[in-house]
CSV table of C-alpha atoms in Angstrom, one decimal:
chain,number,residue,atom,x,y,z
A,1,GLN,CA,-5.2,2.0,-17.4
A,2,VAL,CA,-3.1,2.9,-14.4
A,3,ARG,CA,0.6,2.3,-14.0
A,4,LEU,CA,2.1,2.2,-10.5
A,5,VAL,CA,5.7,2.5,-9.5
A,6,GLU,CA,6.9,2.0,-5.9
A,7,SER,CA,10.0,3.5,-4.4
A,8,GLY,CA,11.6,4.1,-1.0
A,9,GLY,CA,12.3,0.5,0.1
A,10,GLY,CA,15.6,-0.4,1.6
A,11,LEU,CA,17.4,-1.8,4.7
A,12,VAL,CA,16.6,-0.4,8.1
A,13,GLN,CA,17.2,-1.4,11.7
A,14,ALA,CA,14.4,-2.5,13.9
A,15,GLY,CA,12.7,0.5,15.5
A,16,GLY,CA,13.5,2.7,12.5
A,17,SER,CA,11.3,4.3,9.9
A,18,LEU,CA,10.8,4.2,6.1
A,19,ARG,CA,8.5,6.0,3.8
A,20,LEU,CA,7.4,4.3,0.6
A,21,SER,CA,6.0,6.1,-2.3
A,22,CYS,CA,3.8,4.9,-5.1
A,23,ALA,CA,3.6,7.1,-8.2
A,24,ALA,CA,0.6,6.6,-10.5
A,25,SER,CA,0.2,7.4,-14.1
A,26,GLY,CA,-3.1,8.7,-15.4
A,27,ARG,CA,-5.2,11.8,-14.9
A,28,THR,CA,-7.9,10.1,-12.8
A,29,PHE,CA,-5.7,9.0,-9.9
A,30,SER,CA,-7.9,10.8,-7.4
A,31,SER,CA,-10.8,8.5,-8.3
A,32,TYR,CA,-9.0,5.3,-7.3
A,33,ALA,CA,-8.9,3.7,-3.9
A,34,MET,CA,-5.3,2.7,-3.1
A,35,GLY,CA,-3.8,0.0,-1.0
A,36,TRP,CA,-0.5,-1.5,0.1
A,37,PHE,CA,0.1,-5.2,0.4
A,38,ARG,CA,3.2,-7.2,1.3
A,39,GLN,CA,4.6,-10.6,0.5
A,40,THR,CA,7.4,-12.8,1.8
A,41,PRO,CA,8.7,-15.9,0.1
A,42,GLY,CA,6.3,-18.9,0.3
A,43,LYS,CA,3.5,-16.8,1.7
A,44,GLU,CA,0.4,-15.2,0.2
A,45,ARG,CA,0.4,-11.5,-0.4
A,46,GLU,CA,-1.3,-9.8,2.6
A,47,PHE,CA,-3.1,-6.6,3.1
A,48,VAL,CA,-1.2,-3.9,5.0
A,49,ILE,CA,-3.1,-0.6,4.6
A,50,GLY,CA,-5.6,1.2,2.4
A,51,ILE,CA,-7.2,4.5,1.7
A,52,SER,CA,-10.5,5.3,0.0
A,53,TRP,CA,-10.5,7.3,-3.3
A,54,THR,CA,-11.9,10.3,-1.4
A,55,GLY,CA,-9.1,10.0,1.2
A,56,GLY,CA,-11.8,10.1,3.9
A,57,SER,CA,-11.4,6.5,5.0
A,58,THR,CA,-8.3,4.5,5.9
A,59,TYR,CA,-8.0,0.8,6.7
A,60,TYR,CA,-5.3,-1.0,8.6
A,61,ALA,CA,-4.2,-4.6,9.2
A,62,ASP,CA,-4.0,-5.2,12.9
A,63,SER,CA,-0.3,-5.9,12.7
A,64,VAL,CA,0.5,-2.4,11.6
A,65,LYS,CA,-2.0,-0.3,13.6
A,66,GLY,CA,-0.4,2.5,15.4
A,67,ARG,CA,2.8,2.1,13.4
A,68,PHE,CA,2.0,2.6,9.8
A,69,THR,CA,0.0,5.4,8.1
A,70,ILE,CA,-1.2,6.0,4.6
A,71,SER,CA,-1.8,9.3,2.8
A,72,ARG,CA,-2.3,10.5,-0.7
A,73,ASP,CA,-1.4,13.6,-2.6
A,74,ASN,CA,-3.7,13.7,-5.6
A,75,ALA,CA,-1.9,16.7,-7.1
A,76,LYS,CA,1.2,14.5,-7.3
A,77,ASN,CA,-0.6,11.3,-8.2
A,78,THR,CA,1.2,9.7,-5.3
A,79,VAL,CA,0.3,7.6,-2.3
A,80,TYR,CA,2.6,7.2,0.6
A,81,LEU,CA,3.1,4.5,3.2
A,82,GLN,CA,4.9,5.9,6.4
A,83,MET,CA,6.3,3.0,8.4
A,84,ASN,CA,7.5,3.6,11.9
A,85,SER,CA,8.7,1.4,14.7
A,86,LEU,CA,9.6,-1.2,12.1
A,87,LYS,CA,10.0,-4.8,13.2
A,88,PRO,CA,11.9,-7.7,11.5
A,89,GLU,CA,8.6,-9.3,10.7
A,90,ASP,CA,7.8,-6.3,8.5
A,91,THR,CA,10.4,-7.5,6.1
A,92,ALA,CA,8.7,-8.2,2.8
A,93,VAL,CA,8.3,-6.9,-0.7
A,94,TYR,CA,5.7,-4.1,-0.6
A,95,TYR,CA,3.2,-3.7,-3.4
A,96,CYS,CA,1.1,-0.7,-4.2
A,97,ALA,CA,-2.4,-1.4,-5.7
A,98,ALA,CA,-5.2,0.6,-7.2
A,99,GLY,CA,-8.9,-0.2,-7.3
A,100,ARG,CA,-11.4,0.6,-9.9
A,101,ALA,CA,-12.1,4.2,-10.9
A,102,ALA,CA,-14.7,6.0,-8.8
A,103,THR,CA,-15.6,2.8,-7.0
A,104,THR,CA,-15.9,2.3,-3.3
A,105,ILE,CA,-14.0,-0.8,-2.2
A,106,ARG,CA,-16.1,-2.9,0.1
A,107,ARG,CA,-13.3,-5.2,1.2
A,108,PRO,CA,-10.0,-3.2,1.1
A,109,ASP,CA,-8.1,-6.1,2.6
A,110,GLN,CA,-8.9,-8.4,-0.4
A,111,ARG,CA,-6.7,-8.5,-3.5
A,112,TYR,CA,-9.6,-9.0,-5.9
A,113,GLU,CA,-10.7,-5.4,-5.1
A,114,TYR,CA,-7.6,-4.0,-6.8
A,115,ASP,CA,-7.1,-4.0,-10.6
A,116,TYR,CA,-3.7,-2.5,-10.8
A,117,TRP,CA,-0.4,-3.4,-9.1
A,118,GLY,CA,3.1,-2.1,-9.0
A,119,GLN,CA,6.2,-4.2,-9.3
A,120,GLY,CA,7.0,-4.0,-5.6
A,121,THR,CA,9.8,-2.6,-3.5
A,122,GLN,CA,11.9,-4.6,-0.9
A,123,VAL,CA,11.8,-3.6,2.7
A,124,THR,CA,14.3,-5.4,5.0
A,125,VAL,CA,14.3,-4.8,8.7
A,126,SER,CA,17.3,-6.0,10.6
A,127,SER,CA,17.2,-7.0,14.3
């Protein structure tokens, strides 16, 4: 079982930056692929970015390429989402997700690949 807690959301002006953190419980964090998704009212939760459990591969939605990066610190059981050059359309609730232990995710952009989810953190980008 993995418990995920996101933090770092808030209000930022367009062009600004935020870093979200996702702290995970459990001693086997390093064996989980991790991802970030986001959701706005009335829309489906969409993939933003992901990282393999080895940290060797990262995956990006086209809308965030060149602006967002993901990293993980296995010693701290934490995954980070660095968001730069934020746009009003990035406004959403951001969710951290973890896949299955020691399992390579074949479709990191698909929600069914992830077994564990955090409660979400709100990011609001003003124009």
